mmCIF file of C-alpha atoms and ligand atoms in Angstrom:
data_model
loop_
_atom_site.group_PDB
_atom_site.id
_atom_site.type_symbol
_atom_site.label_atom_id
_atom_site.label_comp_id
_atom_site.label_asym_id
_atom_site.label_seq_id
_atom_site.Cartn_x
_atom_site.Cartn_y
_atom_site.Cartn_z
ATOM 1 C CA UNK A 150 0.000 0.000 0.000
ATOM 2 C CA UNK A 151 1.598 3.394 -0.948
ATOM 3 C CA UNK A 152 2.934 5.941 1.489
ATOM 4 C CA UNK A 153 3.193 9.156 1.398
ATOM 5 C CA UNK A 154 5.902 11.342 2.657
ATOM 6 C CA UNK A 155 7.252 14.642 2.978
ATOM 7 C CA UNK A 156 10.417 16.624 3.471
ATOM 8 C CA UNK A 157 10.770 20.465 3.895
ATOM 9 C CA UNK A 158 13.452 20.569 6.426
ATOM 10 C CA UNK A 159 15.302 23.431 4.769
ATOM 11 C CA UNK A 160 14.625 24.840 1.166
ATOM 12 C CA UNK A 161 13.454 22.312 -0.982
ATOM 13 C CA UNK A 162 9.236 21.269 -0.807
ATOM 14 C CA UNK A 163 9.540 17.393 -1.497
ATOM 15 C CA UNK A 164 6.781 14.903 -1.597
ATOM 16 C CA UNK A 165 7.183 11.613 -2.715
ATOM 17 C CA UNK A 166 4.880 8.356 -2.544
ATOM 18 C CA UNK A 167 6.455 4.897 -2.321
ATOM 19 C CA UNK A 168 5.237 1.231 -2.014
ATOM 20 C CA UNK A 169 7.829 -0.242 0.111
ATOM 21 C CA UNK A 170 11.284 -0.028 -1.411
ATOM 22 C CA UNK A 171 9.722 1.327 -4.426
ATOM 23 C CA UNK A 172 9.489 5.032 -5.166
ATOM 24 C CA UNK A 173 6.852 5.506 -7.516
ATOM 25 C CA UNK A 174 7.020 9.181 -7.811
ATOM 26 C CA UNK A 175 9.956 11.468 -6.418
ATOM 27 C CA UNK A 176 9.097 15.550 -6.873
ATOM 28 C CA UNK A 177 11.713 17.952 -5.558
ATOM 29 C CA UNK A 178 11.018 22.087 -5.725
ATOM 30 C CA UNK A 179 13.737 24.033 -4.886
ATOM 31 C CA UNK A 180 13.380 27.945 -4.185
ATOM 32 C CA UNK A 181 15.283 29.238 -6.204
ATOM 33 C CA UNK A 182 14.567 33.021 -4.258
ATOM 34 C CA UNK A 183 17.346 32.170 -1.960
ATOM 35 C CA UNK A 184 19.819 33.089 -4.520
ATOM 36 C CA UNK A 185 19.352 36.831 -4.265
ATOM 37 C CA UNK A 186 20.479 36.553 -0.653
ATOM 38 C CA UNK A 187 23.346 34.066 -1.197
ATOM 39 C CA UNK A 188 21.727 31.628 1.265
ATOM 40 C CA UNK A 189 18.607 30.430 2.857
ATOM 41 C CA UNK A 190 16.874 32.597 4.575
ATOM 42 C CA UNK A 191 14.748 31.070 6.975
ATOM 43 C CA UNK A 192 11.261 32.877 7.014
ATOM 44 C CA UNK A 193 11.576 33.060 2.819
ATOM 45 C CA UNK A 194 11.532 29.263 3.085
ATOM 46 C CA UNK A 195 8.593 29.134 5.451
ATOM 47 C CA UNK A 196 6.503 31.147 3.121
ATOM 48 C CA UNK A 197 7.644 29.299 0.423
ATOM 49 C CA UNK A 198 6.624 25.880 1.608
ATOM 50 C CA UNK A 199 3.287 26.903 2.389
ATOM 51 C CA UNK A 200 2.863 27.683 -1.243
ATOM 52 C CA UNK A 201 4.273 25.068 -2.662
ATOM 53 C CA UNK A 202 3.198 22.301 -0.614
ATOM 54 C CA UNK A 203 0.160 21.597 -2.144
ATOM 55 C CA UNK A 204 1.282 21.782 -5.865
ATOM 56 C CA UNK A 205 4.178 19.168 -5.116
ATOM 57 C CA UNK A 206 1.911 17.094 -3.246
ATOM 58 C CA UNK A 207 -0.325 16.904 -6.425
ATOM 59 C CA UNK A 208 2.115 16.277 -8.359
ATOM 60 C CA UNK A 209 3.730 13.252 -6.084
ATOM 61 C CA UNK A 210 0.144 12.087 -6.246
ATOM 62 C CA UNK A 211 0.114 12.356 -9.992
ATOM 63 C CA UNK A 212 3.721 10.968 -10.548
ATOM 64 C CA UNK A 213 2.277 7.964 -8.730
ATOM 65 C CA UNK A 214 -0.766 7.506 -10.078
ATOM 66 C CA UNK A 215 -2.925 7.371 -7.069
ATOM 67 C CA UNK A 216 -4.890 9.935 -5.478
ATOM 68 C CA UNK A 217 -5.259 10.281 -1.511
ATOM 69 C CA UNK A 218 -7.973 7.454 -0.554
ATOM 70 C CA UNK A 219 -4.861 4.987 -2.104
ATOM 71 C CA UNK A 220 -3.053 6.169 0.535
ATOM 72 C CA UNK A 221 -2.461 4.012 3.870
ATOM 73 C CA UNK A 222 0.062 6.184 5.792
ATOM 74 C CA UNK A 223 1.757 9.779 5.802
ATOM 75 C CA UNK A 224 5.874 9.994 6.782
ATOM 76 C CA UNK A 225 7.260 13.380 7.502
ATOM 77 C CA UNK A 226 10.901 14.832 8.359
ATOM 78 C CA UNK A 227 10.038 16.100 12.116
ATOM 79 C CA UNK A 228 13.751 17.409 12.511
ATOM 80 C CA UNK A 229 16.442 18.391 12.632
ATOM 81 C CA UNK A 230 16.124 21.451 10.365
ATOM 82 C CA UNK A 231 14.495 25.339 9.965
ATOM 83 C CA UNK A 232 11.583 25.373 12.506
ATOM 84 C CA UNK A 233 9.327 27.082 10.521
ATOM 85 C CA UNK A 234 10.246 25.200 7.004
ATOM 86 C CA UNK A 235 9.522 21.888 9.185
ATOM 87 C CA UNK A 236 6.591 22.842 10.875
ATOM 88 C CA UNK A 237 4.732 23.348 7.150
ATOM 89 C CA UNK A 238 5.761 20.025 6.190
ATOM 90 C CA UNK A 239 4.482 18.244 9.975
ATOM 91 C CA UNK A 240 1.067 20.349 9.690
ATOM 92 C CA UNK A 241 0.657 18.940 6.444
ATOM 93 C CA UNK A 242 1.596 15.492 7.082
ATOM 94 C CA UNK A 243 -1.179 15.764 9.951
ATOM 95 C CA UNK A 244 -4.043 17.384 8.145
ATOM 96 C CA UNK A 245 -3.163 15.017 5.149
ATOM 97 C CA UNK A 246 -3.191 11.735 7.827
ATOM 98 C CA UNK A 247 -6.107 13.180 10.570
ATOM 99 C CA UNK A 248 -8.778 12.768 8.460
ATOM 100 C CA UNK A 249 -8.431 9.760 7.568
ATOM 101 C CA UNK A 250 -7.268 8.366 10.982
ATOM 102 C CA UNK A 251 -4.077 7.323 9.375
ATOM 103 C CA UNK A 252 -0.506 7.054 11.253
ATOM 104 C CA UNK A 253 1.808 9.691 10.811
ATOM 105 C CA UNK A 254 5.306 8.720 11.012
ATOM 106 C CA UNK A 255 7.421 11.011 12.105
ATOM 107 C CA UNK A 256 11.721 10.652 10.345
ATOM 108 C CA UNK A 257 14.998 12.241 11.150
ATOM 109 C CA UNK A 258 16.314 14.188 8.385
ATOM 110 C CA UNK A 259 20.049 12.437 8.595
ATOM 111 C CA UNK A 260 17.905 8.866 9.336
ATOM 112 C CA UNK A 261 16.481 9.659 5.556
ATOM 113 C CA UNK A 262 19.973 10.779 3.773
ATOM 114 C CA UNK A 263 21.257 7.309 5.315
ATOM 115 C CA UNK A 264 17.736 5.210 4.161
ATOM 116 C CA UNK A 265 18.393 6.967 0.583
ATOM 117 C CA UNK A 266 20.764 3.819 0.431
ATOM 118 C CA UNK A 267 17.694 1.433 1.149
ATOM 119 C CA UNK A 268 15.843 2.360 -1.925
ATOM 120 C CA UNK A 269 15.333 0.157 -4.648
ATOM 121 C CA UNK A 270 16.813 -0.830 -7.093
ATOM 122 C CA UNK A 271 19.716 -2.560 -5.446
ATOM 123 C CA UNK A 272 19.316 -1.871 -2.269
ATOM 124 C CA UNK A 273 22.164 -1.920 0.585
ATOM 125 C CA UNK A 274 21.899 -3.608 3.578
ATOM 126 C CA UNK A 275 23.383 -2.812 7.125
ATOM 127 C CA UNK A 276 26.268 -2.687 8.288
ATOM 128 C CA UNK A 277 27.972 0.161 5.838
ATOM 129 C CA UNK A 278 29.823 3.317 6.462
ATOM 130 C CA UNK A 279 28.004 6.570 5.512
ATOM 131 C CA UNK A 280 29.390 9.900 4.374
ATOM 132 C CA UNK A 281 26.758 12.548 5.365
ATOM 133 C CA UNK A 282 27.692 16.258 3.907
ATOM 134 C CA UNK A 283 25.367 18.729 3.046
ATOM 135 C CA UNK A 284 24.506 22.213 4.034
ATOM 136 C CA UNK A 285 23.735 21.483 7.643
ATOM 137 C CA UNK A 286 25.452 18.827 8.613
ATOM 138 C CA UNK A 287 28.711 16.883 7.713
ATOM 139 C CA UNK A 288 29.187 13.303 9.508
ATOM 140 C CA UNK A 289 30.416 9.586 9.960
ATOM 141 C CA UNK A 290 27.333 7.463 10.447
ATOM 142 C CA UNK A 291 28.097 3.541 11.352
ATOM 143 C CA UNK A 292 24.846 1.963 10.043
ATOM 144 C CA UNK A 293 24.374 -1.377 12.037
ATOM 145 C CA UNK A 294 20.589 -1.541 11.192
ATOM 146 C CA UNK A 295 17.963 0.096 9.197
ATOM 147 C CA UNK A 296 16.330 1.775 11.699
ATOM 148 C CA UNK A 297 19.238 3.828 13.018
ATOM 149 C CA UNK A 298 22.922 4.992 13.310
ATOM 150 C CA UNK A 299 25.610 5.982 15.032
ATOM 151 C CA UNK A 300 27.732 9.029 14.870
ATOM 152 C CA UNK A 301 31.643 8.322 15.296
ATOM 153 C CA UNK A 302 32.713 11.971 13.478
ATOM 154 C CA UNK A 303 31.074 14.424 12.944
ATOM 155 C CA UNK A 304 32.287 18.624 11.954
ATOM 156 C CA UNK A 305 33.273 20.875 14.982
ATOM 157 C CA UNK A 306 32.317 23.905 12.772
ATOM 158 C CA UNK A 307 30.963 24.537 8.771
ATOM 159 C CA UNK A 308 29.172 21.652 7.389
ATOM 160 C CA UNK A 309 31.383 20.601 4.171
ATOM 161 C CA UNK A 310 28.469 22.300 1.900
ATOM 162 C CA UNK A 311 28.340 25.212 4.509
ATOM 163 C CA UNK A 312 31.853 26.069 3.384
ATOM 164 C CA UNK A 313 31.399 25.318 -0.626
ATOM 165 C CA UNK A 314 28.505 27.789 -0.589
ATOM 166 C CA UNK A 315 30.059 30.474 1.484
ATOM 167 C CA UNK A 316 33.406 30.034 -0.820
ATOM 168 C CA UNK A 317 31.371 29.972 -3.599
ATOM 169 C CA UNK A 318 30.119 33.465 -3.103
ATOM 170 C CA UNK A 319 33.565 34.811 -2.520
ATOM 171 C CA UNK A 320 33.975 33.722 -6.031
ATOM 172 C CA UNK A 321 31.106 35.418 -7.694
ATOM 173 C CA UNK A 322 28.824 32.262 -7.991
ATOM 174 C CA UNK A 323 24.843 31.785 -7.345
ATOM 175 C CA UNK A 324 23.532 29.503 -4.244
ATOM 176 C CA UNK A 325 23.584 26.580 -4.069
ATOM 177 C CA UNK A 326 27.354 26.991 -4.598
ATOM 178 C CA UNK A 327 27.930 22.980 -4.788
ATOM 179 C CA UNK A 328 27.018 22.802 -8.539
ATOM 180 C CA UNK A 329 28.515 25.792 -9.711
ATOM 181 C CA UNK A 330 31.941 25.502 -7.936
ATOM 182 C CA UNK A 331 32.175 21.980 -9.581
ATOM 183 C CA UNK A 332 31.508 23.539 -12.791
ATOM 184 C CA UNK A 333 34.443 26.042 -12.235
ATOM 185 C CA UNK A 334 37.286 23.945 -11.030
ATOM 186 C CA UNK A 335 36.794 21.649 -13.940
ATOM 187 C CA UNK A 336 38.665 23.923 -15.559
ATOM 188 C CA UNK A 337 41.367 25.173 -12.703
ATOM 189 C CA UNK A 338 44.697 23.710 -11.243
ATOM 190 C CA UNK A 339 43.571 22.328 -7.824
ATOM 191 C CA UNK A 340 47.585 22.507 -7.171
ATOM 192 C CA UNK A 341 47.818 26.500 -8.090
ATOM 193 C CA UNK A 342 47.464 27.903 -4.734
ATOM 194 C CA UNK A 343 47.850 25.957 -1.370
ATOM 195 C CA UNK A 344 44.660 25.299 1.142
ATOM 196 C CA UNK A 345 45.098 24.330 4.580
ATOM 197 C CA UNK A 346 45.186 20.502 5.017
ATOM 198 C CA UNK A 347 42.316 20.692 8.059
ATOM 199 C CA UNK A 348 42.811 18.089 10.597
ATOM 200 C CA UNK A 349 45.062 16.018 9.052
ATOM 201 C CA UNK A 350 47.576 15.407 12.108
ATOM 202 C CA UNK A 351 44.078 14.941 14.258
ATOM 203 C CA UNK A 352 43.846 11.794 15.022
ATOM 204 C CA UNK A 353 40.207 11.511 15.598
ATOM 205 C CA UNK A 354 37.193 11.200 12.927
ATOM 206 C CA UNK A 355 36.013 14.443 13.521
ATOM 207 C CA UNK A 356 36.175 17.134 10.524
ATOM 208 C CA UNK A 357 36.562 21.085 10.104
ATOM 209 C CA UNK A 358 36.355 23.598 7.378
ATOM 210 C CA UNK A 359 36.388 26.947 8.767
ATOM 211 C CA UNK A 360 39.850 27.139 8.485
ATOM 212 C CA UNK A 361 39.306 26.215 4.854
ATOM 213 C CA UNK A 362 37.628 29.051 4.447
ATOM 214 C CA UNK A 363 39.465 31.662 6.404
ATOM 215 C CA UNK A 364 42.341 30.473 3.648
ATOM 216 C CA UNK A 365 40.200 31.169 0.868
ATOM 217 C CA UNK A 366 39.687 34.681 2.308
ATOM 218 C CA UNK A 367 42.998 35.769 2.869
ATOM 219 C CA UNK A 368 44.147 34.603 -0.489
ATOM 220 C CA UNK A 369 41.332 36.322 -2.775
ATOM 221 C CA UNK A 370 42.231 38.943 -0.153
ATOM 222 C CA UNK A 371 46.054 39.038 -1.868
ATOM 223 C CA UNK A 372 45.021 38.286 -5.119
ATOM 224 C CA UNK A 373 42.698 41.497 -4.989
ATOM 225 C CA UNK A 374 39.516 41.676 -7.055
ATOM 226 C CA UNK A 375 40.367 41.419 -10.585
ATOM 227 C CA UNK A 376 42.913 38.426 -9.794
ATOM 228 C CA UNK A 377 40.602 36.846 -7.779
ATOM 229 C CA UNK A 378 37.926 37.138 -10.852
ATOM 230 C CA UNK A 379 41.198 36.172 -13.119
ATOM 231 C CA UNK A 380 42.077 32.982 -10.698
ATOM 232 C CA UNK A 381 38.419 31.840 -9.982
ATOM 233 C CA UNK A 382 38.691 28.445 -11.904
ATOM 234 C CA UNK A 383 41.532 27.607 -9.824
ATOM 235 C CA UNK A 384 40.582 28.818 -6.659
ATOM 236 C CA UNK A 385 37.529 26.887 -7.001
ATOM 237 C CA UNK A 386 39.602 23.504 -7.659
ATOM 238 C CA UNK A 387 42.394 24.181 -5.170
ATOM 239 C CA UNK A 388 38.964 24.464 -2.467
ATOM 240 C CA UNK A 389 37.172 21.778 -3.736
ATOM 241 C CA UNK A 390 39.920 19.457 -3.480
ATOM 242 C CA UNK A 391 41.224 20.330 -0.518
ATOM 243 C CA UNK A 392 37.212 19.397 1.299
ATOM 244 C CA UNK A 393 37.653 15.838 -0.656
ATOM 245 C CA UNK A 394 40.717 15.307 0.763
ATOM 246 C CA UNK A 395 39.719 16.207 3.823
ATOM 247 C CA UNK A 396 36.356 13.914 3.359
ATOM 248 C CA UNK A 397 37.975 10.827 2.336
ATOM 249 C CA UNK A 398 40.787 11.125 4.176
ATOM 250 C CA UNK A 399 38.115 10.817 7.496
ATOM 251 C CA UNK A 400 36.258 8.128 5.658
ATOM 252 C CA UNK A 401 39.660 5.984 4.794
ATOM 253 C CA UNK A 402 40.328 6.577 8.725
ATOM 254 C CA UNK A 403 37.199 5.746 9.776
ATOM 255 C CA UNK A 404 37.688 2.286 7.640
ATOM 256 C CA UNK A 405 40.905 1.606 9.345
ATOM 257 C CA UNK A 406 39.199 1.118 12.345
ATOM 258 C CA UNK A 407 36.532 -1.255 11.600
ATOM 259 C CA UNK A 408 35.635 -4.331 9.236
ATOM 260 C CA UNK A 409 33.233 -2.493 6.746
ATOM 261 C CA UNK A 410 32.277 -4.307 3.769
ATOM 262 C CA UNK A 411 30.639 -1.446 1.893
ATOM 263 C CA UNK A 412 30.323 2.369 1.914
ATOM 264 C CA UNK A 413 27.645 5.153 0.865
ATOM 265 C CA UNK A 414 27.061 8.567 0.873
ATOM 266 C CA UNK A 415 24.475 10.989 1.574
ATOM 267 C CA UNK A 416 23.244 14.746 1.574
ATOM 268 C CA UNK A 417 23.875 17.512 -1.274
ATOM 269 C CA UNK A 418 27.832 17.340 -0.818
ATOM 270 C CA UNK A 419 27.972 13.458 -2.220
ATOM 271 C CA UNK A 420 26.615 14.999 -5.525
ATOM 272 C CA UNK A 421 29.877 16.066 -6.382
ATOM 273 C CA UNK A 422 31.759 14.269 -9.162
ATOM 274 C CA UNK A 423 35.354 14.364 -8.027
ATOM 275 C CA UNK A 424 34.284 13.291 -4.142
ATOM 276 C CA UNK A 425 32.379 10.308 -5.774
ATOM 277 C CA UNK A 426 35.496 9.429 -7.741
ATOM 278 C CA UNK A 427 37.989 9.592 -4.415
ATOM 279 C CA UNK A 428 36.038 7.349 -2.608
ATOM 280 C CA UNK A 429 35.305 5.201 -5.420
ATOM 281 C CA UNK A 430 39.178 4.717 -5.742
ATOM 282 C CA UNK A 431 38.973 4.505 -1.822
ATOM 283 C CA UNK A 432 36.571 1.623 -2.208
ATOM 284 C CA UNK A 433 38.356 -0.164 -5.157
ATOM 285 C CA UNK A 434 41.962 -0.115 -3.350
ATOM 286 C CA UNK A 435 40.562 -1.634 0.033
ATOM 287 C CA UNK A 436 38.153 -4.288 -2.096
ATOM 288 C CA UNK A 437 34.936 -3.349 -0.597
ATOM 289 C CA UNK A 438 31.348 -1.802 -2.109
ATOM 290 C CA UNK A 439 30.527 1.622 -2.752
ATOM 291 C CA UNK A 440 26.784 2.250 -3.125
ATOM 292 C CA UNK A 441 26.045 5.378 -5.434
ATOM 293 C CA UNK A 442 22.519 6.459 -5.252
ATOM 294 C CA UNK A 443 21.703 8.873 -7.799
ATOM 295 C CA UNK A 444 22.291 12.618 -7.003
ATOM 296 C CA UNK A 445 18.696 13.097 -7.197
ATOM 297 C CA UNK A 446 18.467 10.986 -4.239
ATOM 298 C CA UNK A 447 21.453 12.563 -2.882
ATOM 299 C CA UNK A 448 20.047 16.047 -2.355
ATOM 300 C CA UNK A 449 16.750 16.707 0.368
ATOM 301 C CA UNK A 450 14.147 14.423 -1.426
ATOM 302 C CA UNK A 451 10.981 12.986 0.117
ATOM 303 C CA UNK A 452 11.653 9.559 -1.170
ATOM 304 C CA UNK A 453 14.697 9.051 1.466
ATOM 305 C CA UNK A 454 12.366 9.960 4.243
ATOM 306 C CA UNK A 455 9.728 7.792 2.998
ATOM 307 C CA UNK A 456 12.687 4.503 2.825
ATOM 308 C CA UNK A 457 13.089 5.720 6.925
ATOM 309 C CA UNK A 458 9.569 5.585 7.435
ATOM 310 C CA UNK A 459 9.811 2.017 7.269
ATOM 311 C CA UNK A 460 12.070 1.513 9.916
ATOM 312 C CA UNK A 461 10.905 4.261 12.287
ATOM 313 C CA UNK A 462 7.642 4.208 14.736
ATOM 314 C CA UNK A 463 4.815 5.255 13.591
ATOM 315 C CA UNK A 464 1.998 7.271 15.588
ATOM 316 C CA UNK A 465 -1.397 6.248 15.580
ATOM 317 C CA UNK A 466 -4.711 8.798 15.349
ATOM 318 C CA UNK A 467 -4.937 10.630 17.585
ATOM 319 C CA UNK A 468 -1.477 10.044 19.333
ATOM 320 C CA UNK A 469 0.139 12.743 17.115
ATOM 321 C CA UNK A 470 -2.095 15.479 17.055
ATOM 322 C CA UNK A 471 -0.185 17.253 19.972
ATOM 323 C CA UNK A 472 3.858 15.756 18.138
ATOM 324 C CA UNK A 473 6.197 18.530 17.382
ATOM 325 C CA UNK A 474 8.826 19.395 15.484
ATOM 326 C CA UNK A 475 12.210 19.874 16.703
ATOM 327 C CA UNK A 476 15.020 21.943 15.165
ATOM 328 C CA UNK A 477 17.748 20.507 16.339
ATOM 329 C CA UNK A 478 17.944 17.530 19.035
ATOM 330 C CA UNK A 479 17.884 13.955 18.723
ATOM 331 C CA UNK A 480 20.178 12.479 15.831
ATOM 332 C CA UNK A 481 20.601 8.617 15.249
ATOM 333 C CA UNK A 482 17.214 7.433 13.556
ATOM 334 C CA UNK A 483 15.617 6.389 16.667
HETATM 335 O O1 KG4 B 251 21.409 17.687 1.460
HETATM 336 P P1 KG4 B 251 21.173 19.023 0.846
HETATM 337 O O2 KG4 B 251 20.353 19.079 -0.428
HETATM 338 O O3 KG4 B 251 20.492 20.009 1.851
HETATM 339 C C1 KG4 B 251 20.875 20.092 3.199
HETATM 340 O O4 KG4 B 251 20.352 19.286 4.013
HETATM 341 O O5 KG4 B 251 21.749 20.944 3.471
HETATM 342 O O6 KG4 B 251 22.623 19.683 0.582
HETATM 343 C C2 KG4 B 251 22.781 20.950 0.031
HETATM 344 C C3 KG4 B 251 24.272 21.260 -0.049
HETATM 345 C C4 KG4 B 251 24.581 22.676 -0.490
HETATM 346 O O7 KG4 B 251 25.566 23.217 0.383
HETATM 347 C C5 KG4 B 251 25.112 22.512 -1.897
HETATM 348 O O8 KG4 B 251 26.015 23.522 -2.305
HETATM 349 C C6 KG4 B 251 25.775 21.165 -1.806
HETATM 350 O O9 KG4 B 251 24.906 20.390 -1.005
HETATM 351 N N1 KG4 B 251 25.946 20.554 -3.132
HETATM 352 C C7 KG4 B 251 27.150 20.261 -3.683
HETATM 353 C C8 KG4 B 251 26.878 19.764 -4.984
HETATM 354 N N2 KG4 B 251 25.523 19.761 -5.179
HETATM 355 C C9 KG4 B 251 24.983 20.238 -4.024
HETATM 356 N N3 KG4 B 251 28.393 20.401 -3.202
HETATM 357 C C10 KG4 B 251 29.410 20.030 -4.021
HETATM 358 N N4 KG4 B 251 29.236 19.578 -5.269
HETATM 359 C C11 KG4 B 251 28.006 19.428 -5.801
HETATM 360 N N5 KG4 B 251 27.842 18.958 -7.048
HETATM 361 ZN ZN1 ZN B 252 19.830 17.059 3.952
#
């Protein structure tokens, strides 16, 4: 019987409807308004939601093939994320289930980017090493089971996409930066100028890119405008290659220190070619899996939180009329 579920943690307004491992229908709206102000703003997002909840949800619906009756239960990131962006998606989720006396079924944001890798078709199963970096968050997650994790590293400062979209900016390109800075150093000498190797005589899992950044600034601050312009292409590779290094050199740690037969990643971040190569090569020279999901599935998307869903607790009418949503707070799945 389908589900349906919903994401709108941060900026996108995703809807999705699956039947089990299955996604039938997978629709992701990103604001693009954000990219006047270089970032997300949070009460923009908010307001944007609310418009565009119902149109995605129609078209998830549509995608799918089904209309609500078909429906047997709604899941919905509760957290961690933008309070107000989140709360649209839970009071949607609940007027959508309430009626209907459905359960709601309330997902972790970072549970979803890690049950992205439970999707059909081919499907991982537990144990596996996961590479979370996006905007918010940048982590080690040791999946034992589906309906959790655990956190051995995790970044003291900038999430890994955090950084890309503030260096980004410096560098005269829209938001999200991700895309557009990969673009760039495709044609730039990632061995042109030097970046900070963050963290590498730390021996612990955990990562940092501020200091990536406060490079980035100093030398566009040398360079001065017109060089900066001039060196962009470069810039951008020398900074994107100095956050996959940084990445993979974590992950290839965090392998050293336990028997792992397969890895995956997850959140906006693992869209990026040259990190998917690294720890492909990673993968191949230690002789264990990498799972790729597609970048689609990558990226916020409803369908991850819907593969959660099925490994989470759901809430039976009425139990969840009074459930919030929580901003930041309890990470691991369960
Ligand atoms: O997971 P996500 O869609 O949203 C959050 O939960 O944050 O991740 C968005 C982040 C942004 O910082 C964006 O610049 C980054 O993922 N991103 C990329 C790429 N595509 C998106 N970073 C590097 N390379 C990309 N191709
Ligand atoms: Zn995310």
């Amino acid at each position: 019987m389908p589900l349906l579920a919903i994401e709108t943690s941060c900026d996108d307004t995703c809807a999705a409807v699956l039947d089990g491992a299955q996604v039938l229908s997978n629709v992701i709206s990103s604001q693009a308004d954000h990219e006047r102000y270089g970032g997300v703003v949070p009460e923009v997002a908010s307001r944007h939601h609310l418009e565009l909840a119902i149109p995605v949800l129609d078209a998830a619906l549509a995608g799918a093939d089904v209309d609500f009756d078909a429906i047997d239960g709604v899941a919905v990131t509760a957290g961690p994320g933008l309070i107000g962006a989140l709360l649209v998606g839970l009071s949607t989720a609940k007027s959508i289930a309430a009626p209907r006396q459905l359960p709601l079924i309330p997902v972790d944001h970072l549970h979803g980017h890690v049950a992205a890798n439970f999707l059909e078709p081919d499907p991982l199963e537990p144990p596996f090493l996961c590479l979370i970096a996006s905007g918010g968050h940048t982590m080690l997650a040791a999946v034992g089971d589906h309906e959790g994790f655990e956190i051995v590293g995790e970044t003291l400062d900038d999430a890994a996409g955090e950084a890309i979209d503030k260096a980004a900016r410096m560098l005269g390109l829209g938001f999200p930066g991700g895309p557009e800075l990969e673009r760039l150093a495709r044609s730039g000498d990632p061995e042109a100028f030097s970046f900070p190797v963050a963290m590498a005589r730390d021996p612990g899992l955990d990562f940092s890119f501020s200091g990536l950044k406060t490079a980035l600034v100093y030398i566009c601050r040398d360079l001065g405008e017109e060089q900066t312009r001039d060196r962009a292409a470069d810039l951008a590779a020398g900074f994107q290659a100095a956050v996959v290094d940084q990445l993979v050199t974590k992950l290839g740690r965090a392998l050293d220190r336990g028997d792992w037969p397969a890895v995956a990643l997850g959140g906006g971040v693992a869209a990026n070619g040259p990190l998917r190569e690294a720890v492909a090569d990673l993968c191949q020279a230690r002789g264990i899996r990498f799972k790729q999901v597609s970048r689609e599935l990558c990226t916020d998307n409803a369908a991850m939180i819907g593969s959660a869903a099925r490994f989470s607790r759901p809430i039976p009418y009425p139990d969840y009329l009074g459930f919030d949503a929580f901003a930041t707070g309890p990470r691991g799945g369960r």
